[in-house]
Tab-separated table of C-alpha atoms in Angstrom:
chain	number	residue	atom	x	y	z
Z	1	UNK	CA	24.630	-10.274	-20.732
Z	2	UNK	CA	23.689	-13.888	-20.063
Z	3	UNK	CA	25.519	-13.804	-16.728
Z	4	UNK	CA	23.634	-10.654	-15.736
Z	5	UNK	CA	20.334	-12.334	-16.582
Z	6	UNK	CA	21.263	-15.387	-14.531
Z	7	UNK	CA	22.302	-13.189	-11.592
Z	8	UNK	CA	19.034	-11.277	-11.717
Z	9	UNK	CA	16.962	-14.475	-11.902
Z	10	UNK	CA	18.895	-15.936	-8.980
Z	11	UNK	CA	18.407	-12.752	-6.941
Z	12	UNK	CA	14.708	-12.760	-7.798
Z	13	UNK	CA	14.342	-16.409	-6.735
Z	14	UNK	CA	16.070	-15.687	-3.426
Z	15	UNK	CA	14.112	-12.522	-2.604
Z	16	UNK	CA	10.720	-12.950	-4.273
Z	17	UNK	CA	10.033	-16.647	-4.819
Z	18	UNK	CA	6.939	-18.394	-3.438
Z	19	UNK	CA	9.126	-20.074	-0.810
Z	20	UNK	CA	10.592	-16.744	0.306
Z	21	UNK	CA	7.141	-15.191	0.446
Z	22	UNK	CA	6.002	-17.959	2.794
Z	23	UNK	CA	9.020	-17.400	5.051
Z	24	UNK	CA	8.525	-13.616	5.075
Z	25	UNK	CA	4.839	-14.079	5.897
Z	26	UNK	CA	5.568	-16.321	8.901
Z	27	UNK	CA	8.348	-14.060	10.202
Z	28	UNK	CA	6.247	-10.905	9.881
Z	29	UNK	CA	3.247	-12.502	11.596
Z	30	UNK	CA	5.420	-13.715	14.490
Z	31	UNK	CA	6.991	-10.254	14.853
Z	32	UNK	CA	3.529	-8.653	14.687
Z	33	UNK	CA	2.233	-10.936	17.441
Z	34	UNK	CA	5.253	-10.339	19.685
Z	35	UNK	CA	5.115	-6.568	19.084
Z	36	UNK	CA	1.445	-6.534	20.083
Z	37	UNK	CA	2.169	-8.091	23.472
Z	38	UNK	CA	5.209	-5.869	24.036
Z	39	UNK	CA	3.164	-2.771	23.236
Z	40	UNK	CA	0.369	-3.965	25.509
Z	41	UNK	CA	2.861	-4.682	28.304
Z	42	UNK	CA	4.349	-1.184	27.999
Z	43	UNK	CA	0.895	0.384	28.254
Z	44	UNK	CA	0.152	-1.438	31.517
Z	45	UNK	CA	3.624	-0.740	32.912
Z	46	UNK	CA	2.940	2.947	32.315
Z	47	UNK	CA	-0.557	2.647	33.752
Z	48	UNK	CA	0.708	1.129	37.017
Z	49	UNK	CA	3.637	3.587	37.040
Z	50	UNK	CA	6.271	0.890	36.831
Z	51	UNK	CA	7.870	3.026	34.116
Z	52	UNK	CA	7.287	6.730	33.499
Z	53	UNK	CA	7.728	9.148	30.617
Z	54	UNK	CA	8.275	12.883	30.852
Z	55	UNK	CA	5.992	13.247	27.845
Z	56	UNK	CA	3.741	10.209	27.475
Z	57	UNK	CA	3.447	9.095	23.800
Z	58	UNK	CA	-0.103	8.878	22.482
Z	59	UNK	CA	0.342	5.208	21.613
Z	60	UNK	CA	0.905	4.324	25.295
Z	61	UNK	CA	-2.237	5.924	26.671
Z	62	UNK	CA	-4.829	3.225	25.963
Z	63	UNK	CA	-4.716	-0.607	25.459
Z	64	UNK	CA	-6.648	-0.247	22.184
Z	65	UNK	CA	-3.634	1.601	20.758
Z	66	UNK	CA	-1.587	-1.604	21.009
Z	67	UNK	CA	-3.296	-2.879	17.843
Z	68	UNK	CA	-1.508	-0.091	15.952
Z	69	UNK	CA	1.875	-1.806	16.255
Z	70	UNK	CA	1.091	-5.232	14.712
Z	71	UNK	CA	-0.811	-3.442	11.942
Z	72	UNK	CA	2.387	-1.551	11.140
Z	73	UNK	CA	4.195	-4.851	10.537
Z	74	UNK	CA	1.279	-6.174	8.495
Z	75	UNK	CA	1.622	-3.074	6.319
Z	76	UNK	CA	5.306	-3.881	5.803
Z	77	UNK	CA	4.251	-7.340	4.607
Z	78	UNK	CA	1.771	-5.713	2.220
Z	79	UNK	CA	4.648	-3.666	0.816
Z	80	UNK	CA	6.527	-6.923	0.237
Z	81	UNK	CA	3.478	-8.426	-1.515
Z	82	UNK	CA	3.191	-5.363	-3.755
Z	83	UNK	CA	6.758	-5.933	-4.964
Z	84	UNK	CA	6.136	-9.695	-5.177
Z	85	UNK	CA	3.164	-9.222	-7.526
Z	86	UNK	CA	4.770	-6.518	-9.698
Z	87	UNK	CA	6.299	-8.972	-12.240
Z	88	UNK	CA	3.319	-11.346	-12.044
Z	89	UNK	CA	0.237	-9.170	-12.394
Z	90	UNK	CA	0.056	-5.427	-12.998
Z	91	UNK	CA	-3.570	-5.347	-11.843
Z	92	UNK	CA	-2.731	-7.069	-8.556
Z	93	UNK	CA	0.173	-4.653	-8.133
Z	94	UNK	CA	-2.278	-1.726	-8.336
Z	95	UNK	CA	-4.732	-3.468	-6.010
Z	96	UNK	CA	-1.949	-3.817	-3.436
Z	97	UNK	CA	-1.415	-0.046	-3.565
Z	98	UNK	CA	-5.096	0.457	-2.768
Z	99	UNK	CA	-5.017	-2.176	-0.023
Z	100	UNK	CA	-2.028	-0.496	1.608
Z	101	UNK	CA	-3.663	2.937	1.782
Z	102	UNK	CA	-6.869	1.341	3.113
Z	103	UNK	CA	-4.910	-0.498	5.818
Z	104	UNK	CA	-3.234	2.792	6.758
Z	105	UNK	CA	-6.692	4.239	7.404
Z	106	UNK	CA	-7.736	1.130	9.363
Z	107	UNK	CA	-4.547	1.340	11.440
Z	108	UNK	CA	-5.268	4.984	12.207
Z	109	UNK	CA	-8.783	4.031	13.318
Z	110	UNK	CA	-7.368	1.812	16.083
Z	111	UNK	CA	-5.288	4.719	17.350
Z	112	UNK	CA	-8.246	7.133	17.121
Z	113	UNK	CA	-10.576	4.679	18.891
Z	114	UNK	CA	-8.548	5.098	22.056
Z	115	UNK	CA	-9.072	8.864	22.007
Z	116	UNK	CA	-12.800	9.006	21.180
Z	117	UNK	CA	-14.890	11.330	23.333
Z	118	UNK	CA	-18.345	9.773	23.483
Z	119	UNK	CA	-20.686	12.698	24.010
Z	120	UNK	CA	-23.666	14.475	22.514
Z	121	UNK	CA	-21.230	16.883	20.841
Z	122	UNK	CA	-19.865	14.136	18.564
Z	123	UNK	CA	-20.090	16.214	15.377
Z	124	UNK	CA	-18.438	19.207	17.031
Z	125	UNK	CA	-15.329	17.380	18.234
Z	126	UNK	CA	-12.635	17.357	15.544
Z	127	UNK	CA	-11.164	13.950	16.483
Z	128	UNK	CA	-14.553	12.220	16.622
Z	129	UNK	CA	-15.596	13.795	13.330
Z	130	UNK	CA	-12.415	12.605	11.589
Z	131	UNK	CA	-13.000	9.116	13.001
Z	132	UNK	CA	-16.459	9.185	11.380
Z	133	UNK	CA	-14.971	10.207	8.019
Z	134	UNK	CA	-12.317	7.499	8.180
Z	135	UNK	CA	-14.654	4.667	9.178
Z	136	UNK	CA	-17.031	5.533	6.317
Z	137	UNK	CA	-14.089	5.850	3.921
Z	138	UNK	CA	-12.727	2.427	4.947
Z	139	UNK	CA	-16.066	0.808	4.051
Z	140	UNK	CA	-16.244	2.649	0.713
Z	141	UNK	CA	-12.632	1.724	-0.123
Z	142	UNK	CA	-13.245	-1.917	0.800
Z	143	UNK	CA	-16.131	-2.064	-1.685
Z	144	UNK	CA	-14.245	-0.153	-4.404
Z	145	UNK	CA	-11.307	-2.573	-4.127
Z	146	UNK	CA	-13.745	-5.487	-4.429
Z	147	UNK	CA	-15.144	-3.975	-7.638
Z	148	UNK	CA	-11.619	-3.303	-8.920
Z	149	UNK	CA	-10.666	-6.953	-8.342
Z	150	UNK	CA	-13.723	-8.087	-10.307
Z	151	UNK	CA	-12.754	-5.822	-13.197
Z	152	UNK	CA	-9.148	-7.035	-12.986
Z	153	UNK	CA	-10.244	-10.647	-13.450
Z	154	UNK	CA	-11.892	-9.879	-16.780
Z	155	UNK	CA	-9.584	-10.983	-19.570
Z	156	UNK	CA	-10.095	-10.265	-23.241
Z	157	UNK	CA	-7.710	-11.525	-25.935
Z	158	UNK	CA	-7.595	-8.660	-28.411
Z	159	UNK	CA	-4.125	-9.200	-29.855
Z	160	UNK	CA	-1.530	-11.910	-30.227
Z	161	UNK	CA	1.752	-10.970	-28.577
Z	162	UNK	CA	4.981	-12.833	-29.157
Z	163	UNK	CA	5.992	-14.834	-26.071
Z	164	UNK	CA	9.545	-13.472	-26.325
Z	165	UNK	CA	8.158	-9.944	-25.995
Z	166	UNK	CA	6.093	-10.926	-22.963
Z	167	UNK	CA	9.087	-12.604	-21.306
Z	168	UNK	CA	11.201	-9.518	-21.990
Z	169	UNK	CA	8.608	-7.289	-20.283
Z	170	UNK	CA	8.404	-9.660	-17.321
Z	171	UNK	CA	12.199	-9.669	-17.036
Z	172	UNK	CA	12.263	-5.874	-16.901
Z	173	UNK	CA	9.605	-5.868	-14.176
Z	174	UNK	CA	11.642	-8.446	-12.239
Z	175	UNK	CA	14.637	-6.107	-12.464
Z	176	UNK	CA	12.579	-3.264	-10.982
Z	177	UNK	CA	11.238	-5.542	-8.230
Z	178	UNK	CA	14.697	-6.763	-7.187
Z	179	UNK	CA	15.898	-3.172	-6.777
Z	180	UNK	CA	12.714	-2.013	-5.023
Z	181	UNK	CA	12.777	-4.625	-2.254
Z	182	UNK	CA	15.998	-3.541	-0.461
Z	183	UNK	CA	15.149	0.116	-1.126
Z	184	UNK	CA	11.741	-0.054	0.564
Z	185	UNK	CA	12.905	-2.138	3.514
Z	186	UNK	CA	15.873	0.184	3.986
Z	187	UNK	CA	13.476	3.141	4.025
Z	188	UNK	CA	11.223	1.385	6.544
Z	189	UNK	CA	14.152	0.622	8.861
Z	190	UNK	CA	15.448	4.185	8.629
Z	191	UNK	CA	11.987	5.604	9.388
Z	192	UNK	CA	11.588	3.341	12.417
Z	193	UNK	CA	14.991	4.276	13.857
Z	194	UNK	CA	14.385	7.970	13.161
Z	195	UNK	CA	10.992	7.804	14.901
Z	196	UNK	CA	12.389	6.028	17.976
Z	197	UNK	CA	15.107	8.665	18.299
Z	198	UNK	CA	12.498	11.384	17.793
Z	199	UNK	CA	10.195	9.998	20.495
Z	200	UNK	CA	13.103	9.754	22.928
Z	201	UNK	CA	14.327	13.294	22.293
Z	202	UNK	CA	11.256	15.419	21.541
Z	203	UNK	CA	8.273	16.735	23.441
Z	204	UNK	CA	6.176	17.012	20.286
Z	205	UNK	CA	4.045	13.876	20.623
Z	206	UNK	CA	1.806	14.638	17.655
Z	207	UNK	CA	4.773	15.174	15.391
Z	208	UNK	CA	6.291	11.885	16.534
Z	209	UNK	CA	3.057	10.041	15.801
Z	210	UNK	CA	2.595	11.636	12.378
Z	211	UNK	CA	6.163	10.730	11.398
Z	212	UNK	CA	5.617	7.011	11.936
Z	213	UNK	CA	2.108	7.139	10.466
Z	214	UNK	CA	2.903	9.089	7.301
Z	215	UNK	CA	6.582	9.610	6.632
Z	216	UNK	CA	7.507	6.185	5.252
Z	217	UNK	CA	4.358	5.900	3.146
Z	218	UNK	CA	4.756	9.467	1.930
Z	219	UNK	CA	8.130	8.481	0.459
Z	220	UNK	CA	6.807	5.042	-0.481
Z	221	UNK	CA	4.083	6.404	-2.773
Z	222	UNK	CA	6.483	8.975	-4.212
Z	223	UNK	CA	8.724	6.136	-5.390
Z	224	UNK	CA	5.691	4.192	-6.631
Z	225	UNK	CA	4.811	7.147	-8.869
Z	226	UNK	CA	8.285	6.964	-10.406
Z	227	UNK	CA	7.976	3.178	-10.813
Z	228	UNK	CA	4.580	3.577	-12.504
Z	229	UNK	CA	6.041	6.141	-14.915
Z	230	UNK	CA	8.912	3.771	-15.773
Z	231	UNK	CA	6.420	0.940	-16.386
Z	232	UNK	CA	4.366	3.244	-18.598
Z	233	UNK	CA	7.413	4.167	-20.683
Z	234	UNK	CA	8.511	0.531	-20.972
Z	235	UNK	CA	4.998	-0.483	-22.051
Z	236	UNK	CA	5.348	1.745	-25.139
Z	237	UNK	CA	7.818	-0.819	-26.491
Z	238	UNK	CA	5.174	-3.563	-26.317
Z	239	UNK	CA	1.860	-1.913	-27.145
Z	240	UNK	CA	0.591	1.183	-28.939
Z	241	UNK	CA	-3.071	0.630	-28.072
Z	242	UNK	CA	-4.632	3.868	-26.854
Z	243	UNK	CA	-6.741	2.253	-24.130
Z	244	UNK	CA	-3.747	0.485	-22.563
Z	245	UNK	CA	-1.710	3.698	-22.505
Z	246	UNK	CA	-4.640	5.555	-20.923
Z	247	UNK	CA	-5.076	2.731	-18.360
Z	248	UNK	CA	-1.445	2.901	-17.262
Z	249	UNK	CA	-1.502	6.715	-17.257
Z	250	UNK	CA	-4.688	6.655	-15.189
Z	251	UNK	CA	-3.088	4.417	-12.585
Z	252	UNK	CA	-0.235	6.939	-12.283
Z	253	UNK	CA	-2.771	9.716	-11.640
Z	254	UNK	CA	-4.454	7.506	-9.040
Z	255	UNK	CA	-1.132	6.950	-7.251
Z	256	UNK	CA	-0.370	10.691	-7.368
Z	257	UNK	CA	-3.729	11.448	-5.714
Z	258	UNK	CA	-2.901	8.968	-2.938
Z	259	UNK	CA	0.508	10.593	-2.505
Z	260	UNK	CA	-1.141	14.035	-2.305
Z	261	UNK	CA	-3.360	12.815	0.538
Z	262	UNK	CA	-0.318	12.730	2.831
Z	263	UNK	CA	0.213	16.451	2.368
Z	264	UNK	CA	-3.229	17.507	3.626
Z	265	UNK	CA	-5.210	16.844	6.784
Z	266	UNK	CA	-8.529	15.505	7.924
Z	267	UNK	CA	-11.451	15.331	5.478
Z	268	UNK	CA	-9.527	16.456	2.367
Z	269	UNK	CA	-6.996	13.650	2.855
Z	270	UNK	CA	-9.752	11.046	3.179
Z	271	UNK	CA	-11.620	12.381	0.131
Z	272	UNK	CA	-8.451	12.322	-1.995
Z	273	UNK	CA	-7.869	8.656	-1.146
Z	274	UNK	CA	-11.442	7.648	-2.014
Z	275	UNK	CA	-11.321	9.677	-5.260
Z	276	UNK	CA	-7.986	8.039	-6.179
Z	277	UNK	CA	-9.352	4.499	-5.846
Z	278	UNK	CA	-12.661	5.408	-7.536
Z	279	UNK	CA	-10.723	6.941	-10.440
Z	280	UNK	CA	-8.624	3.781	-10.774
Z	281	UNK	CA	-11.810	1.692	-10.819
Z	282	UNK	CA	-13.330	3.865	-13.571
Z	283	UNK	CA	-10.120	3.613	-15.609
Z	284	UNK	CA	-9.968	-0.197	-15.514
Z	285	UNK	CA	-13.724	-0.520	-16.166
Z	286	UNK	CA	-13.510	1.668	-19.290
Z	287	UNK	CA	-10.319	-0.166	-20.367
Z	288	UNK	CA	-12.173	-3.480	-20.166
Z	289	UNK	CA	-14.991	-2.095	-22.312
Z	290	UNK	CA	-12.374	-1.164	-24.923
Z	291	UNK	CA	-10.916	-4.690	-24.771
Z	292	UNK	CA	-14.351	-6.244	-25.156
Z	293	UNK	CA	-15.209	-3.937	-28.055
Z	294	UNK	CA	-11.954	-4.770	-29.858
Z	295	UNK	CA	-12.626	-8.484	-29.436
Z	296	UNK	CA	-16.175	-8.161	-30.814
Z	297	UNK	CA	-14.874	-6.211	-33.829
Z	298	UNK	CA	-12.467	-9.058	-34.638
Z	299	UNK	CA	-15.213	-11.672	-34.637
């Protein structure tokens, strides 16, 4: 048992330490920068007919689309940060989920910008209308995440918990994090390879774009739902407070709503995402009122 604990701690230090996070950050940013210039170069090679495609991918039609690629790598780094913060702060872990879905919308905006049709029929063109929904949603989500962070910083000491119990909970979250990291990066690599093969062998450009935009994060949030359920069940060993159970259950519902957004299109998808984050904000705000009330009752 002791050897297993030492192995887990060593694995955690190698994969998710502050030093490793710094290295991952630098590597991802360098890859993002290089990928941006490669994408931009490909667009201009296509434009001047140096290279040709039988079916030109959407992401090679306009220089603005080149921003899509580095954002994809930034999203991968956000996935890493989500796992990094899981054992450290449950609130930050939830915030990272919200940041990831917001960045997905922002990334999509860069792609949609290149296809905007600026005309007097703005509200009659489906693509332009969806761009309007997404840009408004990104602003709303940005503000909701800000409010969620403020609520997450509020700390109320309503009960004394044995340090051994806390360390045990942290150890279990470290175990989950160590297993999640290779799983998520394996999924990301598989999705990338599958998309490249799909682009090379299919004439369905929209399908190819949707696969890289949604497929990984569709599976990603499905696994997050399972992780959140496991965390909820583990938390029963450490607390029986109603408001904490409701908080953790509410975050699961929020993640499920985000996951559902990948199964629908256009406005409904955007609304589901905003509702998910707003619901999470309401849950943590009410939870904090419970904590404050419990503290006042003890005085």
